[in-house]
Amino acid sequence: MKKINFRNFINVAINFIAIFMFIEIFIILIVVDTKDDYNYANYIKPANYKCLILILALSFIFILTAFITKKYFKNKLETIKKIYAKICEKSTIIISIIFILLFIFQIVVLQNIFFETGWDVEDVFSTIINYGETGVFDNHSYGEDLCPYFSIYPNNLFLARIFAIIGKILMFFKLSSITIYKALVLLDIILVDLAGIVMVKTIGNFTNRKSIKLLGTLLFVAFVGISPWFLVPYSDTYSILFPITVLYCYTKKEKRIYHYILIGLCSYLGYLIKPTSIIILIAIVLIELYKTLFKLKDKEQMKNIVKNVLCVIAGIILVVLFNFGLQNIVKYNPDKEYEFSLYHYLMLGIGQQSTGAFSHLDMNASLSIHSYDERVEFNKNTFIERLKSLSAGDFCDFYSKKILVNYNDGTLAWGREGNFYNTVYSRGNIVAKVLRSIYYNDGRLFPIFSSFMQVTWIGILMLIIIALIFKKFDNKMAVTALALIGITLFTLLFEARARYLYLYTPYYVLLAVMGIEAIYDKYKKIIKKD
């Protein structure tokens, strides 16, 4: 046990909180699972204890095979080592091929099971089509009173403006709304795949092992790459590239000026698309501030810190200027009186009927109050009343259910939003039929897909716990874990949604492969003892 001093206390504290949090999540997933009724429950997936048994059985078989091979097939061991060395040597080429094949697969999926979804995506997309046809950027179609959507949810304005400009350009070439939607999905695919590539490069900042980077690639493909969320052009997927890019820049051993600029640029750009993207910057600031208290020695060091901070601010300013230009191109002034405050989402987050998830009743209750100040007061009072009404037992029960809403679905609640398959464009070929059967919630093969994703997700969470316990917990591990603590707390405190975890999926995969490396290191120590 290492001696805890004030200099590394923050890392020790983050490590302890992260271990406690993920073990608690894991226990709730295994013990409670779908026994309790809660919103967005996935009853198609297998029971989590069955997933755990399968993972443990496969792990046992793999380890047993490794031991038997080493003991009884030593002549074959050299051949295996040569193959392993060759794979590691060519890992960059193999990883590139995997991502090319993934991109091709995603395009095939897009072409064969393309559909336009409903919920918020429809509100945003209908606005940009209207803007392209009439030049008017507005949408009075939300709620029972047909309120202005972007005044209620101004957080979607930045992405909608970008979509509007893309739509306007494509309409200039007489392209249809279907083609525009497909173009937005194509951009979505590119961003998701780039996030995977940056994640692999970030793994390289954590370890020198090429095999771990290759395993990270495969795990990313299995959990994120083939996940059909890339078919939905919305903030969850469009923001995925930015948090992992920030982590990549921060964990670089030797940082240049542009790395710090990128940290600021990607943090704020991600924030404008999806506000939870800023969590990683908050994590970095907290850790760096704490480190500075014990690290600062001379004026030269202070100059470097100030220079780095100014570079981060410069990156933020670049995005501010870009957003200002965007606002002048696609003009829209949100009506403050319609905007939902933080208290609205706190009220949603503690709604027992909806298990802290989206509620039409709460939304309509907020919209029925037309004064912003009065609405804030109503939301605040409702939140306090709901909080006071919970006993200690009710409180624990409620938040265990919220953990299930957020974490108990390996598909991240695919297909669970309102009017999800809004407009389906059917193709009759065999490929389309098979893909629809796999990816559409009513498909014959969807339970198999859902089971695969659940087993993968449970495995990832197990590996994260292993990484947190056995890996050296340095600043890189601390900032990654703190970001996941942040997104988890956000979904527990405010509106619950499994898809809100999506933009941090590269972080989950990264920590999972660190768990694989920890297992490998332990295995090597055992082998050496023998």
JSON list of C-alpha atoms in Angstrom, two decimals, residues 151-315:
[
{"chain": "A", "resi": 151, "resn": "SER", "atom": "CA", "xyz": [-36.35, 28.73, -27.24]},
{"chain": "A", "resi": 152, "resn": "ILE", "atom": "CA", "xyz": [-37.10, 25.78, -24.94]},
{"chain": "A", "resi": 153, "resn": "TYR", "atom": "CA", "xyz": [-33.92, 23.90, -25.87]},
{"chain": "A", "resi": 154, "resn": "PRO", "atom": "CA", "xyz": [-31.35, 26.52, -26.98]},
{"chain": "A", "resi": 155, "resn": "ASN", "atom": "CA", "xyz": [-28.61, 23.90, -26.37]},
{"chain": "A", "resi": 156, "resn": "ASN", "atom": "CA", "xyz": [-29.52, 22.42, -29.77]},
{"chain": "A", "resi": 157, "resn": "LEU", "atom": "CA", "xyz": [-29.14, 25.73, -31.64]},
{"chain": "A", "resi": 158, "resn": "PHE", "atom": "CA", "xyz": [-25.45, 25.39, -32.50]},
{"chain": "A", "resi": 159, "resn": "LEU", "atom": "CA", "xyz": [-25.82, 21.96, -34.11]},
{"chain": "A", "resi": 160, "resn": "ALA", "atom": "CA", "xyz": [-29.06, 23.01, -35.83]},
{"chain": "A", "resi": 161, "resn": "ARG", "atom": "CA", "xyz": [-27.33, 26.03, -37.36]},
{"chain": "A", "resi": 162, "resn": "ILE", "atom": "CA", "xyz": [-24.54, 23.81, -38.73]},
{"chain": "A", "resi": 163, "resn": "PHE", "atom": "CA", "xyz": [-27.16, 21.43, -40.11]},
{"chain": "A", "resi": 164, "resn": "ALA", "atom": "CA", "xyz": [-29.01, 24.40, -41.62]},
{"chain": "A", "resi": 165, "resn": "ILE", "atom": "CA", "xyz": [-25.93, 25.56, -43.52]},
{"chain": "A", "resi": 166, "resn": "ILE", "atom": "CA", "xyz": [-25.19, 22.03, -44.76]},
{"chain": "A", "resi": 167, "resn": "GLY", "atom": "CA", "xyz": [-28.85, 21.68, -45.81]},
{"chain": "A", "resi": 168, "resn": "LYS", "atom": "CA", "xyz": [-28.82, 25.04, -47.58]},
{"chain": "A", "resi": 169, "resn": "ILE", "atom": "CA", "xyz": [-25.70, 24.11, -49.57]},
{"chain": "A", "resi": 170, "resn": "LEU", "atom": "CA", "xyz": [-27.10, 20.71, -50.57]},
{"chain": "A", "resi": 171, "resn": "MET", "atom": "CA", "xyz": [-30.45, 22.24, -51.52]},
{"chain": "A", "resi": 172, "resn": "PHE", "atom": "CA", "xyz": [-28.59, 24.63, -53.82]},
{"chain": "A", "resi": 173, "resn": "PHE", "atom": "CA", "xyz": [-27.63, 21.50, -55.81]},
{"chain": "A", "resi": 174, "resn": "LYS", "atom": "CA", "xyz": [-31.32, 20.46, -55.88]},
{"chain": "A", "resi": 175, "resn": "LEU", "atom": "CA", "xyz": [-30.79, 17.52, -53.52]},
{"chain": "A", "resi": 176, "resn": "SER", "atom": "CA", "xyz": [-33.84, 16.10, -51.75]},
{"chain": "A", "resi": 177, "resn": "SER", "atom": "CA", "xyz": [-34.49, 16.15, -47.98]},
{"chain": "A", "resi": 178, "resn": "ILE", "atom": "CA", "xyz": [-33.82, 12.39, -47.89]},
{"chain": "A", "resi": 179, "resn": "THR", "atom": "CA", "xyz": [-30.36, 12.92, -49.41]},
{"chain": "A", "resi": 180, "resn": "ILE", "atom": "CA", "xyz": [-29.67, 15.73, -46.92]},
{"chain": "A", "resi": 181, "resn": "TYR", "atom": "CA", "xyz": [-30.62, 13.45, -44.02]},
{"chain": "A", "resi": 182, "resn": "LYS", "atom": "CA", "xyz": [-28.33, 10.74, -45.43]},
{"chain": "A", "resi": 183, "resn": "ALA", "atom": "CA", "xyz": [-25.51, 13.29, -45.74]},
{"chain": "A", "resi": 184, "resn": "LEU", "atom": "CA", "xyz": [-25.91, 14.17, -42.05]},
{"chain": "A", "resi": 185, "resn": "VAL", "atom": "CA", "xyz": [-25.79, 10.46, -41.16]},
{"chain": "A", "resi": 186, "resn": "LEU", "atom": "CA", "xyz": [-22.66, 10.06, -43.30]},
{"chain": "A", "resi": 187, "resn": "LEU", "atom": "CA", "xyz": [-21.00, 12.91, -41.39]},
{"chain": "A", "resi": 188, "resn": "ASP", "atom": "CA", "xyz": [-22.16, 11.18, -38.20]},
{"chain": "A", "resi": 189, "resn": "ILE", "atom": "CA", "xyz": [-20.41, 7.97, -39.26]},
{"chain": "A", "resi": 190, "resn": "ILE", "atom": "CA", "xyz": [-17.19, 9.85, -40.02]},
{"chain": "A", "resi": 191, "resn": "LEU", "atom": "CA", "xyz": [-17.20, 11.52, -36.58]},
{"chain": "A", "resi": 192, "resn": "VAL", "atom": "CA", "xyz": [-17.84, 8.22, -34.78]},
{"chain": "A", "resi": 193, "resn": "ASP", "atom": "CA", "xyz": [-15.02, 6.47, -36.66]},
{"chain": "A", "resi": 194, "resn": "LEU", "atom": "CA", "xyz": [-12.64, 9.38, -36.09]},
{"chain": "A", "resi": 195, "resn": "ALA", "atom": "CA", "xyz": [-13.46, 9.13, -32.37]},
{"chain": "A", "resi": 196, "resn": "GLY", "atom": "CA", "xyz": [-12.41, 5.47, -32.53]},
{"chain": "A", "resi": 197, "resn": "ILE", "atom": "CA", "xyz": [-9.14, 6.34, -34.27]},
{"chain": "A", "resi": 198, "resn": "VAL", "atom": "CA", "xyz": [-8.36, 9.08, -31.72]},
{"chain": "A", "resi": 199, "resn": "MET", "atom": "CA", "xyz": [-9.23, 6.64, -28.91]},
{"chain": "A", "resi": 200, "resn": "VAL", "atom": "CA", "xyz": [-6.68, 4.15, -30.26]},
{"chain": "A", "resi": 201, "resn": "LYS", "atom": "CA", "xyz": [-4.06, 6.91, -30.37]},
{"chain": "A", "resi": 202, "resn": "THR", "atom": "CA", "xyz": [-5.02, 7.86, -26.80]},
{"chain": "A", "resi": 203, "resn": "ILE", "atom": "CA", "xyz": [-4.50, 4.25, -25.69]},
{"chain": "A", "resi": 204, "resn": "GLY", "atom": "CA", "xyz": [-0.97, 4.73, -27.04]},
{"chain": "A", "resi": 205, "resn": "ASN", "atom": "CA", "xyz": [-0.53, 7.53, -24.48]},
{"chain": "A", "resi": 206, "resn": "PHE", "atom": "CA", "xyz": [-1.43, 5.04, -21.70]},
{"chain": "A", "resi": 207, "resn": "THR", "atom": "CA", "xyz": [0.62, 2.03, -22.81]},
{"chain": "A", "resi": 208, "resn": "ASN", "atom": "CA", "xyz": [3.37, 1.07, -25.27]},
{"chain": "A", "resi": 209, "resn": "ARG", "atom": "CA", "xyz": [1.79, -2.31, -26.01]},
{"chain": "A", "resi": 210, "resn": "LYS", "atom": "CA", "xyz": [0.57, -2.47, -29.60]},
{"chain": "A", "resi": 211, "resn": "SER", "atom": "CA", "xyz": [-1.57, -5.50, -28.76]},
{"chain": "A", "resi": 212, "resn": "ILE", "atom": "CA", "xyz": [-3.61, -3.40, -26.32]},
{"chain": "A", "resi": 213, "resn": "LYS", "atom": "CA", "xyz": [-4.23, -0.80, -29.03]},
{"chain": "A", "resi": 214, "resn": "LEU", "atom": "CA", "xyz": [-5.42, -3.59, -31.32]},
{"chain": "A", "resi": 215, "resn": "LEU", "atom": "CA", "xyz": [-7.72, -4.98, -28.62]},
{"chain": "A", "resi": 216, "resn": "GLY", "atom": "CA", "xyz": [-9.02, -1.44, -28.02]},
{"chain": "A", "resi": 217, "resn": "THR", "atom": "CA", "xyz": [-9.85, -1.20, -31.72]},
{"chain": "A", "resi": 218, "resn": "LEU", "atom": "CA", "xyz": [-11.76, -4.48, -31.68]},
{"chain": "A", "resi": 219, "resn": "LEU", "atom": "CA", "xyz": [-13.65, -3.55, -28.52]},
{"chain": "A", "resi": 220, "resn": "PHE", "atom": "CA", "xyz": [-14.54, -0.14, -29.96]},
{"chain": "A", "resi": 221, "resn": "VAL", "atom": "CA", "xyz": [-15.88, -1.79, -33.11]},
{"chain": "A", "resi": 222, "resn": "ALA", "atom": "CA", "xyz": [-17.89, -4.32, -31.06]},
{"chain": "A", "resi": 223, "resn": "PHE", "atom": "CA", "xyz": [-19.46, -1.80, -28.70]},
{"chain": "A", "resi": 224, "resn": "VAL", "atom": "CA", "xyz": [-19.51, 1.55, -30.54]},
{"chain": "A", "resi": 225, "resn": "GLY", "atom": "CA", "xyz": [-18.71, 0.95, -34.21]},
{"chain": "A", "resi": 226, "resn": "ILE", "atom": "CA", "xyz": [-21.51, -1.52, -34.97]},
{"chain": "A", "resi": 227, "resn": "SER", "atom": "CA", "xyz": [-23.95, 0.15, -32.58]},
{"chain": "A", "resi": 228, "resn": "PRO", "atom": "CA", "xyz": [-26.71, 1.60, -34.81]},
{"chain": "A", "resi": 229, "resn": "TRP", "atom": "CA", "xyz": [-26.67, 4.98, -33.04]},
{"chain": "A", "resi": 230, "resn": "PHE", "atom": "CA", "xyz": [-24.57, 6.26, -35.96]},
{"chain": "A", "resi": 231, "resn": "LEU", "atom": "CA", "xyz": [-27.83, 6.24, -37.96]},
{"chain": "A", "resi": 232, "resn": "VAL", "atom": "CA", "xyz": [-29.21, 9.04, -35.78]},
{"chain": "A", "resi": 233, "resn": "PRO", "atom": "CA", "xyz": [-27.77, 12.49, -36.64]},
{"chain": "A", "resi": 234, "resn": "TYR", "atom": "CA", "xyz": [-28.03, 14.15, -33.25]},
{"chain": "A", "resi": 235, "resn": "SER", "atom": "CA", "xyz": [-25.88, 15.68, -30.52]},
{"chain": "A", "resi": 236, "resn": "ASP", "atom": "CA", "xyz": [-25.13, 12.34, -28.80]},
{"chain": "A", "resi": 237, "resn": "THR", "atom": "CA", "xyz": [-23.18, 11.03, -31.79]},
{"chain": "A", "resi": 238, "resn": "TYR", "atom": "CA", "xyz": [-22.00, 14.37, -33.21]},
{"chain": "A", "resi": 239, "resn": "SER", "atom": "CA", "xyz": [-20.24, 15.17, -29.92]},
{"chain": "A", "resi": 240, "resn": "ILE", "atom": "CA", "xyz": [-18.39, 11.85, -29.51]},
{"chain": "A", "resi": 241, "resn": "LEU", "atom": "CA", "xyz": [-15.15, 13.04, -31.17]},
{"chain": "A", "resi": 242, "resn": "PHE", "atom": "CA", "xyz": [-14.52, 16.03, -28.89]},
{"chain": "A", "resi": 243, "resn": "PRO", "atom": "CA", "xyz": [-14.15, 14.59, -25.36]},
{"chain": "A", "resi": 244, "resn": "ILE", "atom": "CA", "xyz": [-11.78, 11.85, -26.56]},
{"chain": "A", "resi": 245, "resn": "THR", "atom": "CA", "xyz": [-9.72, 14.41, -28.52]},
{"chain": "A", "resi": 246, "resn": "VAL", "atom": "CA", "xyz": [-9.39, 16.50, -25.35]},
{"chain": "A", "resi": 247, "resn": "LEU", "atom": "CA", "xyz": [-8.22, 13.41, -23.44]},
{"chain": "A", "resi": 248, "resn": "TYR", "atom": "CA", "xyz": [-5.75, 12.56, -26.21]},
{"chain": "A", "resi": 249, "resn": "CYS", "atom": "CA", "xyz": [-4.20, 16.05, -26.10]},
{"chain": "A", "resi": 250, "resn": "TYR", "atom": "CA", "xyz": [-4.08, 16.10, -22.29]},
{"chain": "A", "resi": 251, "resn": "THR", "atom": "CA", "xyz": [-2.43, 12.67, -21.97]},
{"chain": "A", "resi": 252, "resn": "LYS", "atom": "CA", "xyz": [0.29, 13.38, -24.56]},
{"chain": "A", "resi": 253, "resn": "LYS", "atom": "CA", "xyz": [3.67, 13.11, -22.88]},
{"chain": "A", "resi": 254, "resn": "GLU", "atom": "CA", "xyz": [5.14, 16.00, -24.83]},
{"chain": "A", "resi": 255, "resn": "LYS", "atom": "CA", "xyz": [2.53, 18.66, -25.55]},
{"chain": "A", "resi": 256, "resn": "ARG", "atom": "CA", "xyz": [2.92, 21.43, -28.08]},
{"chain": "A", "resi": 257, "resn": "ILE", "atom": "CA", "xyz": [1.05, 24.71, -28.19]},
{"chain": "A", "resi": 258, "resn": "TYR", "atom": "CA", "xyz": [-1.55, 23.31, -30.60]},
{"chain": "A", "resi": 259, "resn": "HIS", "atom": "CA", "xyz": [-2.42, 20.54, -28.13]},
{"chain": "A", "resi": 260, "resn": "TYR", "atom": "CA", "xyz": [-3.49, 23.12, -25.55]},
{"chain": "A", "resi": 261, "resn": "ILE", "atom": "CA", "xyz": [-5.39, 25.10, -28.20]},
{"chain": "A", "resi": 262, "resn": "LEU", "atom": "CA", "xyz": [-7.15, 21.88, -29.22]},
{"chain": "A", "resi": 263, "resn": "ILE", "atom": "CA", "xyz": [-8.12, 21.20, -25.59]},
{"chain": "A", "resi": 264, "resn": "GLY", "atom": "CA", "xyz": [-9.91, 24.56, -25.41]},
{"chain": "A", "resi": 265, "resn": "LEU", "atom": "CA", "xyz": [-11.34, 24.33, -28.93]},
{"chain": "A", "resi": 266, "resn": "CYS", "atom": "CA", "xyz": [-12.69, 20.79, -28.63]},
{"chain": "A", "resi": 267, "resn": "SER", "atom": "CA", "xyz": [-14.00, 21.33, -25.09]},
{"chain": "A", "resi": 268, "resn": "TYR", "atom": "CA", "xyz": [-16.09, 24.34, -26.05]},
{"chain": "A", "resi": 269, "resn": "LEU", "atom": "CA", "xyz": [-17.07, 23.02, -29.48]},
{"chain": "A", "resi": 270, "resn": "GLY", "atom": "CA", "xyz": [-18.25, 19.81, -27.81]},
{"chain": "A", "resi": 271, "resn": "TYR", "atom": "CA", "xyz": [-20.06, 21.85, -25.15]},
{"chain": "A", "resi": 272, "resn": "LEU", "atom": "CA", "xyz": [-22.03, 23.77, -27.80]},
{"chain": "A", "resi": 273, "resn": "ILE", "atom": "CA", "xyz": [-23.12, 20.48, -29.36]},
{"chain": "A", "resi": 274, "resn": "LYS", "atom": "CA", "xyz": [-23.64, 18.53, -26.11]},
{"chain": "A", "resi": 275, "resn": "PRO", "atom": "CA", "xyz": [-23.13, 20.40, -22.80]},
{"chain": "A", "resi": 276, "resn": "THR", "atom": "CA", "xyz": [-21.86, 17.26, -21.00]},
{"chain": "A", "resi": 277, "resn": "SER", "atom": "CA", "xyz": [-18.77, 17.36, -23.25]},
{"chain": "A", "resi": 278, "resn": "ILE", "atom": "CA", "xyz": [-17.38, 20.01, -20.88]},
{"chain": "A", "resi": 279, "resn": "ILE", "atom": "CA", "xyz": [-17.09, 17.44, -18.06]},
{"chain": "A", "resi": 280, "resn": "ILE", "atom": "CA", "xyz": [-13.63, 16.37, -19.26]},
{"chain": "A", "resi": 281, "resn": "LEU", "atom": "CA", "xyz": [-12.35, 19.97, -19.17]},
{"chain": "A", "resi": 282, "resn": "ILE", "atom": "CA", "xyz": [-13.73, 20.39, -15.64]},
{"chain": "A", "resi": 283, "resn": "ALA", "atom": "CA", "xyz": [-11.93, 17.16, -14.65]},
{"chain": "A", "resi": 284, "resn": "ILE", "atom": "CA", "xyz": [-8.65, 18.43, -16.12]},
{"chain": "A", "resi": 285, "resn": "VAL", "atom": "CA", "xyz": [-8.98, 21.83, -14.42]},
{"chain": "A", "resi": 286, "resn": "LEU", "atom": "CA", "xyz": [-9.68, 20.24, -11.01]},
{"chain": "A", "resi": 287, "resn": "ILE", "atom": "CA", "xyz": [-6.68, 17.90, -11.22]},
{"chain": "A", "resi": 288, "resn": "GLU", "atom": "CA", "xyz": [-4.30, 20.52, -12.65]},
{"chain": "A", "resi": 289, "resn": "LEU", "atom": "CA", "xyz": [-5.31, 23.12, -10.05]},
{"chain": "A", "resi": 290, "resn": "TYR", "atom": "CA", "xyz": [-4.66, 20.64, -7.27]},
{"chain": "A", "resi": 291, "resn": "LYS", "atom": "CA", "xyz": [-1.32, 19.62, -8.78]},
{"chain": "A", "resi": 292, "resn": "THR", "atom": "CA", "xyz": [-0.25, 23.27, -9.11]},
{"chain": "A", "resi": 293, "resn": "LEU", "atom": "CA", "xyz": [-0.67, 23.78, -5.36]},
{"chain": "A", "resi": 294, "resn": "PHE", "atom": "CA", "xyz": [2.17, 21.31, -4.71]},
{"chain": "A", "resi": 295, "resn": "LYS", "atom": "CA", "xyz": [4.12, 21.53, -7.94]},
{"chain": "A", "resi": 296, "resn": "LEU", "atom": "CA", "xyz": [4.73, 25.28, -8.38]},
{"chain": "A", "resi": 297, "resn": "LYS", "atom": "CA", "xyz": [8.39, 26.03, -7.67]},
{"chain": "A", "resi": 298, "resn": "ASP", "atom": "CA", "xyz": [9.60, 29.04, -9.65]},
{"chain": "A", "resi": 299, "resn": "LYS", "atom": "CA", "xyz": [8.60, 31.87, -11.99]},
{"chain": "A", "resi": 300, "resn": "GLU", "atom": "CA", "xyz": [9.54, 29.86, -15.09]},
{"chain": "A", "resi": 301, "resn": "GLN", "atom": "CA", "xyz": [7.06, 27.17, -14.17]},
{"chain": "A", "resi": 302, "resn": "MET", "atom": "CA", "xyz": [4.42, 29.81, -13.54]},
{"chain": "A", "resi": 303, "resn": "LYS", "atom": "CA", "xyz": [5.08, 31.28, -16.99]},
{"chain": "A", "resi": 304, "resn": "ASN", "atom": "CA", "xyz": [4.54, 27.86, -18.60]},
{"chain": "A", "resi": 305, "resn": "ILE", "atom": "CA", "xyz": [1.27, 27.37, -16.73]},
{"chain": "A", "resi": 306, "resn": "VAL", "atom": "CA", "xyz": [0.01, 30.83, -17.77]},
{"chain": "A", "resi": 307, "resn": "LYS", "atom": "CA", "xyz": [1.08, 30.16, -21.38]},
{"chain": "A", "resi": 308, "resn": "ASN", "atom": "CA", "xyz": [-0.77, 26.83, -21.44]},
{"chain": "A", "resi": 309, "resn": "VAL", "atom": "CA", "xyz": [-3.91, 28.36, -19.92]},
{"chain": "A", "resi": 310, "resn": "LEU", "atom": "CA", "xyz": [-3.83, 31.18, -22.49]},
{"chain": "A", "resi": 311, "resn": "CYS", "atom": "CA", "xyz": [-3.56, 28.61, -25.29]},
{"chain": "A", "resi": 312, "resn": "VAL", "atom": "CA", "xyz": [-6.64, 26.79, -23.94]},
{"chain": "A", "resi": 313, "resn": "ILE", "atom": "CA", "xyz": [-8.50, 30.13, -23.74]},
{"chain": "A", "resi": 314, "resn": "ALA", "atom": "CA", "xyz": [-7.38, 30.92, -27.31]},
{"chain": "A", "resi": 315, "resn": "GLY", "atom": "CA", "xyz": [-8.99, 27.65, -28.46]}
]
